[in-house]
Coordinates of C-alpha atoms and ligand atoms in Angstrom, one line a residue:
M271 CA 0.1 0.1 0.0
E272 CA 1.5 3.4 -0.8
Q273 CA 2.1 6.0 1.7
Y274 CA 3.7 9.2 1.9
I275 CA 6.7 9.5 4.1
M276 CA 8.4 12.7 4.9
K277 CA 10.6 14.6 7.3
G278 CA 9.3 17.7 8.2
G279 CA 10.9 21.2 9.2
N280 CA 12.1 22.4 6.0
S281 CA 10.5 25.7 5.2
L282 CA 9.2 25.4 1.4
A283 CA 10.7 27.6 -1.1
G284 CA 10.8 28.4 -4.7
E285 CA 8.3 28.3 -7.7
V286 CA 5.4 25.7 -8.6
Q287 CA 3.5 25.3 -11.5
I288 CA -0.4 24.8 -11.3
G289 CA -1.9 22.4 -13.4
G290 CA -5.5 22.5 -14.9
A291 CA -8.5 22.5 -12.6
K292 CA -9.7 19.1 -11.9
N293 CA -13.4 20.0 -11.1
A294 CA -13.5 22.1 -14.3
A295 CA -12.0 19.3 -16.2
L296 CA -14.6 16.7 -14.8
G297 CA -17.7 19.0 -16.2
I298 CA -15.9 19.7 -19.5
L299 CA -14.9 15.8 -20.3
A300 CA -18.3 15.0 -19.4
A301 CA -19.8 17.8 -21.7
A302 CA -17.3 16.8 -24.6
I303 CA -19.6 14.0 -25.6
M304 CA -22.3 16.2 -26.3
T305 CA -21.2 16.7 -29.8
D306 CA -20.5 14.1 -32.5
E307 CA -17.4 16.2 -33.5
D308 CA -13.7 16.0 -32.5
V309 CA -13.0 18.0 -29.1
Y310 CA -9.7 18.5 -28.1
I311 CA -9.0 19.6 -24.7
D312 CA -5.7 20.7 -22.9
N313 CA -4.3 21.7 -19.8
L314 CA -6.1 18.9 -18.4
P315 CA -4.6 17.6 -14.8
D316 CA -3.1 14.0 -15.0
V317 CA -5.0 12.7 -11.8
N318 CA -6.9 9.9 -11.1
D319 CA -10.3 11.3 -11.0
I320 CA -9.8 12.4 -14.5
N321 CA -8.5 8.9 -15.8
V322 CA -11.6 7.4 -14.4
L323 CA -14.1 9.7 -15.9
L324 CA -12.0 9.0 -19.4
E325 CA -12.2 5.4 -19.1
A326 CA -15.8 5.7 -18.5
I327 CA -16.4 7.8 -21.8
Q328 CA -14.4 5.1 -23.5
H329 CA -16.6 2.7 -22.2
I330 CA -19.8 3.9 -23.5
G331 CA -18.3 3.9 -27.0
A332 CA -16.5 7.2 -27.2
V333 CA -13.1 7.4 -29.1
V334 CA -10.7 8.8 -26.3
S335 CA -6.9 9.6 -27.9
R336 CA -4.4 11.0 -25.2
V337 CA -2.3 13.3 -27.0
N338 CA -0.3 13.7 -23.8
R339 CA -0.6 13.6 -20.3
H340 CA -2.1 17.1 -20.3
A341 CA -4.2 17.1 -23.5
V342 CA -7.1 14.8 -24.9
R343 CA -9.2 14.3 -28.3
I344 CA -12.6 13.1 -27.6
N345 CA -15.0 11.9 -30.7
A346 CA -18.6 10.6 -29.2
E347 CA -19.9 10.1 -32.6
S348 CA -19.6 6.5 -31.9
I349 CA -21.5 6.5 -28.4
H350 CA -23.6 3.5 -28.1
A351 CA -24.9 3.4 -24.6
I352 CA -26.5 5.3 -22.2
S353 CA -26.2 3.6 -19.5
V354 CA -22.6 4.1 -17.6
E355 CA -21.2 1.4 -16.1
D356 CA -21.3 1.1 -12.5
E357 CA -17.8 -0.1 -11.6
Y358 CA -16.3 3.2 -13.0
M359 CA -18.9 5.5 -11.7
R360 CA -19.4 4.7 -8.1
R361 CA -15.4 5.8 -7.7
I362 CA -16.2 9.3 -8.3
R363 CA -18.5 12.1 -7.4
A364 CA -18.7 13.9 -10.8
S365 CA -20.1 10.7 -12.4
Y366 CA -23.3 12.9 -12.2
Y367 CA -22.4 15.0 -14.9
F368 CA -23.1 12.2 -17.4
I369 CA -26.8 12.6 -16.6
G370 CA -26.9 16.2 -17.9
A371 CA -24.7 15.3 -20.7
L372 CA -26.4 12.4 -22.0
L373 CA -30.1 13.6 -21.2
G374 CA -29.2 16.6 -23.5
K375 CA -27.8 14.9 -26.1
Y376 CA -29.8 11.6 -26.4
K377 CA -32.7 12.7 -23.9
S378 CA -32.0 9.6 -22.0
A379 CA -29.5 8.6 -19.4
E380 CA -29.0 5.9 -16.8
V381 CA -26.3 6.7 -14.5
P382 CA -25.3 5.0 -10.9
L383 CA -25.7 7.3 -7.8
P384 CA -22.3 9.2 -7.3
G385 CA -19.4 8.0 -4.9
G386 CA -16.5 10.1 -4.3
C387 CA -15.2 11.8 -1.1
N388 CA -17.1 10.7 2.3
I389 CA -17.4 14.4 3.6
G390 CA -20.9 14.1 4.6
S391 CA -24.3 13.2 2.9
R392 CA -24.3 14.4 -0.7
P393 CA -27.7 14.5 -2.4
I394 CA -28.6 15.1 -5.9
D395 CA -32.3 16.4 -5.3
L396 CA -31.3 19.8 -7.1
H397 CA -29.7 18.2 -9.9
I398 CA -32.9 16.0 -10.3
K399 CA -35.3 18.8 -9.6
G400 CA -33.6 20.7 -12.6
F401 CA -34.0 17.8 -15.0
R402 CA -37.5 17.4 -14.1
A403 CA -38.3 21.0 -14.8
L404 CA -36.8 20.6 -18.2
G405 CA -39.2 17.7 -18.7
A406 CA -37.5 14.7 -17.9
K407 CA -39.3 11.8 -16.1
V408 CA -36.4 11.1 -13.3
E409 CA -36.6 8.0 -11.1
I410 CA -34.1 6.0 -8.9
E411 CA -33.9 2.5 -9.3
R412 CA -31.6 0.2 -7.6
G413 CA -29.2 2.9 -6.9
V414 CA -29.3 4.0 -10.6
V415 CA -30.7 7.4 -11.8
M416 CA -33.0 6.8 -14.8
A417 CA -33.7 10.0 -16.8
H418 CA -35.6 9.9 -19.8
A419 CA -37.3 13.0 -21.6
I420 CA -39.5 13.0 -25.1
D421 CA -38.4 16.6 -25.3
L422 CA -36.5 18.7 -23.2
V423 CA -37.9 22.0 -22.7
G424 CA -36.6 25.4 -21.2
S425 CA -37.5 26.1 -18.0
H426 CA -37.2 28.9 -14.9
I427 CA -35.3 27.0 -12.1
Y428 CA -34.5 28.5 -8.7
L429 CA -31.8 26.5 -6.8
D430 CA -33.1 25.9 -3.1
K431 CA -28.9 25.9 -2.4
V432 CA -26.2 27.0 -4.1
S433 CA -25.0 23.9 -5.7
V434 CA -21.8 23.7 -8.1
G435 CA -22.7 20.1 -9.5
A436 CA -26.3 21.1 -10.1
T437 CA -25.5 24.5 -11.8
I438 CA -23.5 22.6 -14.1
N439 CA -25.4 19.6 -14.7
I440 CA -28.6 21.8 -15.6
M441 CA -26.7 23.8 -17.7
M442 CA -25.2 21.1 -19.9
A443 CA -28.8 19.6 -20.2
A444 CA -30.5 22.9 -20.9
S445 CA -27.6 23.8 -23.7
L446 CA -29.8 21.2 -25.9
A447 CA -33.4 21.7 -24.5
E448 CA -35.9 24.0 -26.7
G449 CA -36.1 27.5 -25.8
Q450 CA -34.9 29.3 -22.7
T451 CA -33.5 28.1 -19.2
I452 CA -33.1 30.5 -16.5
I453 CA -31.1 29.1 -13.5
E454 CA -31.6 31.3 -10.3
N455 CA -29.4 31.2 -7.2
A456 CA -26.6 29.2 -9.4
A457 CA -23.4 28.6 -8.4
K458 CA -20.6 31.3 -9.1
E459 CA -17.6 29.0 -9.0
P460 CA -14.5 29.7 -11.5
H461 CA -15.1 26.0 -12.8
V462 CA -18.9 26.7 -13.6
V463 CA -17.7 29.7 -15.6
D464 CA -15.3 27.3 -17.3
V465 CA -17.5 24.8 -17.9
A466 CA -20.0 27.5 -19.4
N467 CA -17.1 29.0 -21.5
F468 CA -16.4 25.6 -22.9
L469 CA -20.2 25.0 -23.7
N470 CA -20.2 28.2 -25.7
S471 CA -17.2 27.2 -27.6
M472 CA -19.4 24.2 -28.9
G473 CA -22.0 26.5 -30.0
A474 CA -24.3 26.7 -26.9
N475 CA -25.9 30.1 -25.9
I476 CA -25.2 30.5 -22.2
R477 CA -25.1 34.0 -20.6
G478 CA -24.4 35.3 -17.1
A479 CA -22.5 32.2 -15.6
G480 CA -20.3 33.8 -12.8
T481 CA -23.5 35.5 -11.4
D482 CA -26.6 34.3 -9.7
V483 CA -28.5 34.1 -12.7
I484 CA -27.5 31.9 -15.7
R485 CA -29.5 32.2 -19.0
I486 CA -29.1 29.3 -21.4
K487 CA -31.2 29.6 -24.8
G488 CA -31.3 25.9 -26.3
V489 CA -29.7 25.3 -29.6
N490 CA -30.1 22.1 -31.8
R491 CA -26.4 20.9 -32.0
L492 CA -23.2 21.4 -30.3
H493 CA -20.0 21.1 -32.7
G494 CA -16.2 20.3 -32.3
T495 CA -13.9 22.7 -30.3
E496 CA -10.4 23.1 -29.1
Y497 CA -10.2 24.3 -25.2
S498 CA -7.6 24.8 -22.6
I499 CA -8.9 24.4 -19.0
I500 CA -8.4 26.9 -16.3
P501 CA -5.9 26.5 -13.4
D502 CA -6.8 24.8 -10.4
Q503 CA -7.6 27.2 -7.7
I504 CA -7.3 24.3 -5.1
E505 CA -4.2 22.9 -6.1
A506 CA -2.6 26.5 -5.8
G507 CA -4.4 27.2 -2.4
T508 CA -2.9 24.0 -1.2
F509 CA 0.8 25.2 -2.0
M510 CA -0.1 28.8 -0.7
C511 CA -1.2 27.0 2.5
A512 CA 2.0 24.8 2.5
A513 CA 3.9 28.0 2.5
A514 CA 2.3 29.5 5.3
A515 CA 2.5 26.3 7.6
T516 CA 6.1 25.9 6.8
R517 CA 7.0 29.5 7.0
G518 CA 8.2 29.4 3.5
D519 CA 8.3 31.6 0.4
V520 CA 6.6 30.1 -2.6
T521 CA 5.3 31.6 -6.0
V522 CA 2.5 29.3 -7.3
R523 CA 2.6 30.1 -11.2
N524 CA 0.1 29.7 -13.9
V525 CA -3.1 30.9 -11.8
I526 CA -5.5 33.4 -11.9
P527 CA -5.2 35.6 -8.7
K528 CA -8.5 36.7 -8.7
H529 CA -9.8 33.0 -8.2
L530 CA -7.6 32.8 -5.0
E531 CA -8.5 36.3 -3.6
S532 CA -10.3 34.5 -0.5
I533 CA -7.4 32.5 0.2
S534 CA -5.0 35.1 -0.3
A535 CA -7.2 37.4 2.1
K536 CA -7.1 35.0 4.7
L537 CA -3.4 34.4 4.6
K538 CA -3.0 38.3 4.8
E539 CA -4.9 38.1 8.1
I540 CA -2.8 35.8 9.9
G541 CA 0.4 37.6 8.9
C542 CA 1.6 36.1 5.5
E543 CA 3.0 38.3 3.0
V544 CA 0.9 37.8 -0.3
V545 CA 2.1 39.4 -3.5
E546 CA -0.3 39.2 -6.5
L547 CA 1.6 39.1 -10.1
D548 CA -0.3 38.6 -13.4
D549 CA -0.4 35.2 -13.4
A550 CA 1.3 34.0 -10.2
V551 CA 0.9 34.7 -6.3
R552 CA 3.8 34.8 -4.0
V553 CA 3.4 33.7 -0.3
V554 CA 6.1 34.5 2.5
G555 CA 5.1 32.7 5.3
G556 CA 7.1 34.7 8.0
N557 CA 7.9 33.6 11.6
R558 CA 4.8 35.1 13.5
Q559 CA 1.6 33.9 12.3
T560 CA -1.9 34.9 14.5
R561 CA -5.3 33.6 14.6
T562 CA -8.2 34.4 12.3
N563 CA -11.9 32.8 11.7
I564 CA -12.9 31.3 8.6
N565 CA -16.6 30.3 7.6
T566 CA -16.7 28.3 4.4
Q567 CA -19.2 29.4 1.7
P568 CA -20.0 29.2 -2.1
Y569 CA -17.6 31.2 -4.4
P570 CA -16.3 34.1 -3.8
G571 CA -16.6 33.2 -0.3
F572 CA -14.0 30.8 1.3
P573 CA -13.8 27.4 -0.5
T574 CA -14.7 24.2 1.7
D575 CA -12.0 22.4 -0.3
M576 CA -9.4 24.7 1.4
Q577 CA -10.8 24.3 4.6
P578 CA -8.6 21.3 6.1
Q579 CA -5.2 23.0 4.4
M580 CA -6.0 26.3 6.0
T581 CA -6.9 24.7 9.5
V582 CA -3.3 23.3 9.8
A583 CA -2.2 26.7 9.1
L584 CA -4.1 27.8 11.8
A585 CA -3.2 25.2 14.2
L586 CA 0.4 26.6 14.2
A587 CA -0.8 30.2 14.3
E588 CA -0.8 32.1 17.6
G589 CA -4.1 32.5 19.5
T590 CA -7.7 30.8 19.1
S591 CA -9.2 30.4 15.6
I592 CA -12.6 29.3 14.9
V593 CA -13.5 27.5 11.7
T594 CA -17.1 27.0 10.7
E595 CA -17.7 24.4 7.7
S596 CA -21.0 25.6 6.0
I597 CA -21.1 23.1 3.0
F598 CA -20.6 19.7 4.2
E599 CA -21.7 18.1 7.3
N600 CA -18.9 16.0 7.9
R601 CA -15.6 17.6 7.1
F602 CA -13.5 17.4 10.2
K603 CA -12.6 13.8 10.1
Y604 CA -8.9 14.9 9.9
V605 CA -9.0 16.6 13.1
D606 CA -8.5 13.1 15.3
E607 CA -5.2 12.4 13.0
L608 CA -4.1 16.1 13.4
A609 CA -4.4 15.6 17.4
R610 CA -2.2 12.7 17.0
M611 CA 0.5 15.1 15.8
G612 CA -0.1 17.5 18.7
S613 CA -2.6 20.0 17.4
N614 CA -5.1 21.4 20.1
I615 CA -8.5 21.5 18.1
Q616 CA -12.2 20.9 19.6
V617 CA -14.9 20.1 17.1
E618 CA -18.4 20.7 17.9
G619 CA -20.8 20.1 15.2
N620 CA -19.7 22.0 12.0
V621 CA -17.4 24.3 14.1
A622 CA -13.7 23.6 14.7
I623 CA -12.2 25.7 17.5
I624 CA -8.2 25.7 17.1
S625 CA -6.1 26.6 19.7
G626 CA -2.7 27.3 17.9
V627 CA 0.5 25.3 19.0
R628 CA 4.0 26.4 18.6
R629 CA 4.9 22.9 16.9
L630 CA 3.6 19.6 15.8
K631 CA 5.5 16.4 15.9
G632 CA 5.7 13.7 13.0
A633 CA 3.0 10.7 13.5
Q634 CA 1.4 8.1 11.4
V635 CA -1.9 9.3 10.1
N636 CA -4.3 8.3 7.3
A637 CA -5.7 10.5 4.8
P638 CA -9.5 10.3 5.1
D639 CA -10.4 12.3 2.1
L640 CA -8.8 14.1 -0.8
R641 CA -8.3 17.9 0.5
A642 CA -7.8 16.4 4.2
G643 CA -5.0 14.3 2.9
A644 CA -3.4 17.2 1.3
A645 CA -3.8 19.0 4.8
L646 CA -2.1 16.1 6.8
V647 CA 1.1 16.2 4.3
I648 CA 1.1 19.7 4.7
A649 CA 1.0 19.1 8.7
G650 CA 3.5 16.4 8.1
L651 CA 6.1 18.7 6.4
S652 CA 5.6 21.4 9.3
A653 CA 6.1 18.7 11.8
E654 CA 9.4 17.7 13.7
G655 CA 10.5 14.4 12.6
Y656 CA 8.9 12.0 10.4
T657 CA 5.4 11.6 9.3
V658 CA 3.7 9.1 7.6
V659 CA 0.4 9.7 5.6
D660 CA -1.5 6.3 4.5
E661 CA -4.5 6.1 1.9
I662 CA -2.7 8.3 -0.5
G663 CA -4.8 7.3 -3.1
Y664 CA -7.4 9.7 -1.9
I665 CA -4.8 12.5 -2.4
E666 CA -3.8 11.2 -6.0
R667 CA -7.4 11.6 -7.1
G668 CA -6.9 15.5 -7.2
Y669 CA -3.1 16.3 -7.2
E670 CA -0.7 15.4 -9.8
H671 CA 2.9 14.6 -8.9
F672 CA 2.2 15.9 -5.4
E673 CA 5.5 14.9 -3.7
E674 CA 7.4 15.6 -6.7
K675 CA 6.1 19.0 -6.8
L676 CA 6.6 19.4 -2.8
R677 CA 10.6 18.1 -3.4
S678 CA 11.2 20.8 -5.9
L679 CA 10.3 23.4 -3.3
G680 CA 12.7 21.5 -0.6
A681 CA 10.4 19.3 0.9
V682 CA 11.8 16.0 2.5
I683 CA 9.0 13.5 1.0
E684 CA 8.9 10.3 -0.8
K685 CA 6.2 7.8 -2.2
V686 CA 7.0 4.5 -0.9
D687 CA 4.9 1.3 -0.9
S688 CA 6.6 -1.0 2.0
Q689 CA 8.2 -0.8 5.2
K690 CA 11.7 -1.6 3.6
E691 CA 11.6 1.8 1.3
A692 CA 10.1 3.5 4.3
R693 CA 13.1 2.3 6.4
K694 CA 15.6 3.0 3.5
F695 CA 14.2 6.7 3.3
M696 CA 14.9 7.3 6.8
L697 CA 18.4 6.0 6.6
K698 CA 18.9 8.1 3.7
V699 CA 17.7 11.3 5.2
G700 CA 19.0 10.5 8.6
Ligands
UD1_1866 C1 -18.3 20.4 -5.9 C2 -16.9 19.9 -6.1 C3 -16.4 19.9 -4.6 C4 -16.7 21.0 -3.5 C5 -18.1 21.3 -3.7 C6 -18.4 22.8 -3.2 C7 -16.7 18.5 -8.0 C8 -16.5 17.4 -8.6 N1 -17.0 19.0 -6.5 O1 -19.0 19.2 -5.4 O2 -14.8 19.5 -4.6 O3 -16.2 21.0 -2.1 O4 -18.4 21.3 -5.0 O5 -17.6 23.7 -3.7 O6 -16.9 19.7 -8.6 N2 -26.8 20.2 -2.4 C9 -28.0 19.3 -1.9 N3 -28.6 18.8 -3.0 C10 -28.2 18.7 -4.4 C11 -26.9 19.1 -4.6 C12 -26.0 19.8 -3.6 O7 -28.4 19.7 -1.0 O8 -28.6 18.3 -5.1 C13 -25.9 20.4 -1.0 C14 -24.4 19.6 -0.8 O9 -25.0 18.6 0.3 C15 -23.8 20.7 -0.3 C16 -24.1 22.2 -0.8 O10 -25.4 21.6 -1.6 O11 -24.0 21.0 1.3 C17 -22.9 22.1 -2.1 O12 -22.8 21.1 -2.8 P1 -22.4 21.2 -4.3 O13 -21.9 22.6 -4.6 O14 -23.4 20.6 -5.3 O15 -21.1 20.3 -4.3 P2 -20.6 19.3 -5.3 O16 -21.1 19.6 -6.7 O17 -21.2 17.9 -4.7

């Protein structure tokens, strides 16, 4: 079983290139099957979730040609099934995007209920509400979402809760519906905008993505396109928090600084120096960091996907910080692991009360999910001595060459898959 083993204590320093946004790529790849023409997608992150989704696209009959690790050509003309295999789909949350994409294109979709990270109950009632409003009949039978329509007809849809997945999914189906769809209380995340831009580049007519109200005029068909995915806000934020927690000096390159504003603002509040350049952000950790409060919110608020990484930085800041998780109800499981490293954090419901400590101590810990896994690596790099992070399959779902990028910043970290290799690492590092 693969693990990360690291010796903490080095301040990370240098520059790191950020890859394409995983969550944008998942929506874009699913949307790519909505045309029979060639679609070329670039700046794709080479991470497991993306590779699983590509396998599933291939499995339903589309031709997927990997141009290189970061570019793919998809041709969906030969799709022969509207039913997506269980085996692939239960492994990732974003499988739900096949419902919107297949329903839009073929007016029919059968997709197992999504899997993904266990960070709380993750219903898809809003997605279903949207598809029904467009005229589809949607049932769940034996764990499979069955959505069928004679015609999809544009509609006025109010989302009771801001949902990234529901916004993107409804946008996809509505792109090939008859007439106009209006989504109110839509999600405004950068990847919602990126999927909308991608669909528009295929001939869709979507206006207002990035605001609360998205208007979609249905078109008859979508055509081929070439598209480059935006940089990953969360990967960038993770390295920014790593710079803060290790008191380092890291420049994240190939980013859109505007997408990182909530993270930059919080790092400044705790005493880091944050410099925004055209397509880069530099974070200087500095020795003295102090408390702050965080409340996760839909974009442009502080992202829930950055909550664990920021909590690690706060665990090492002076004073008592309060972190409120407003999006998912079960996203503090990693706190028990951090406690094994000497942190002082009390969790009450969806609130974590963090009393900063001077130092963390290395320990053997388990990654409970993707972002919490990355946070535990940051903790390990900030801690005294050796840390081993288990269950790194979670981390590899969303971070490309994580340990290599960290090593290029001076981290002492390696991926190992046996006790023998771990011992060898410790002997080498001393
Ligand atoms: C996406 C991201 C995930 C991120 C989350 C919030 C992908 C593949 N995943 O997840 O990394 O943490 O956005 O930024 O892009 N909800 C409902 N009913 C629904 C849908 C959602 O009640 O039908 C609730 C959820 O339980 C949650 C909130 O709405 O409390 C937001 O969820 P949503 O934005 O939909 O998250 P995901 O699309 O699952």
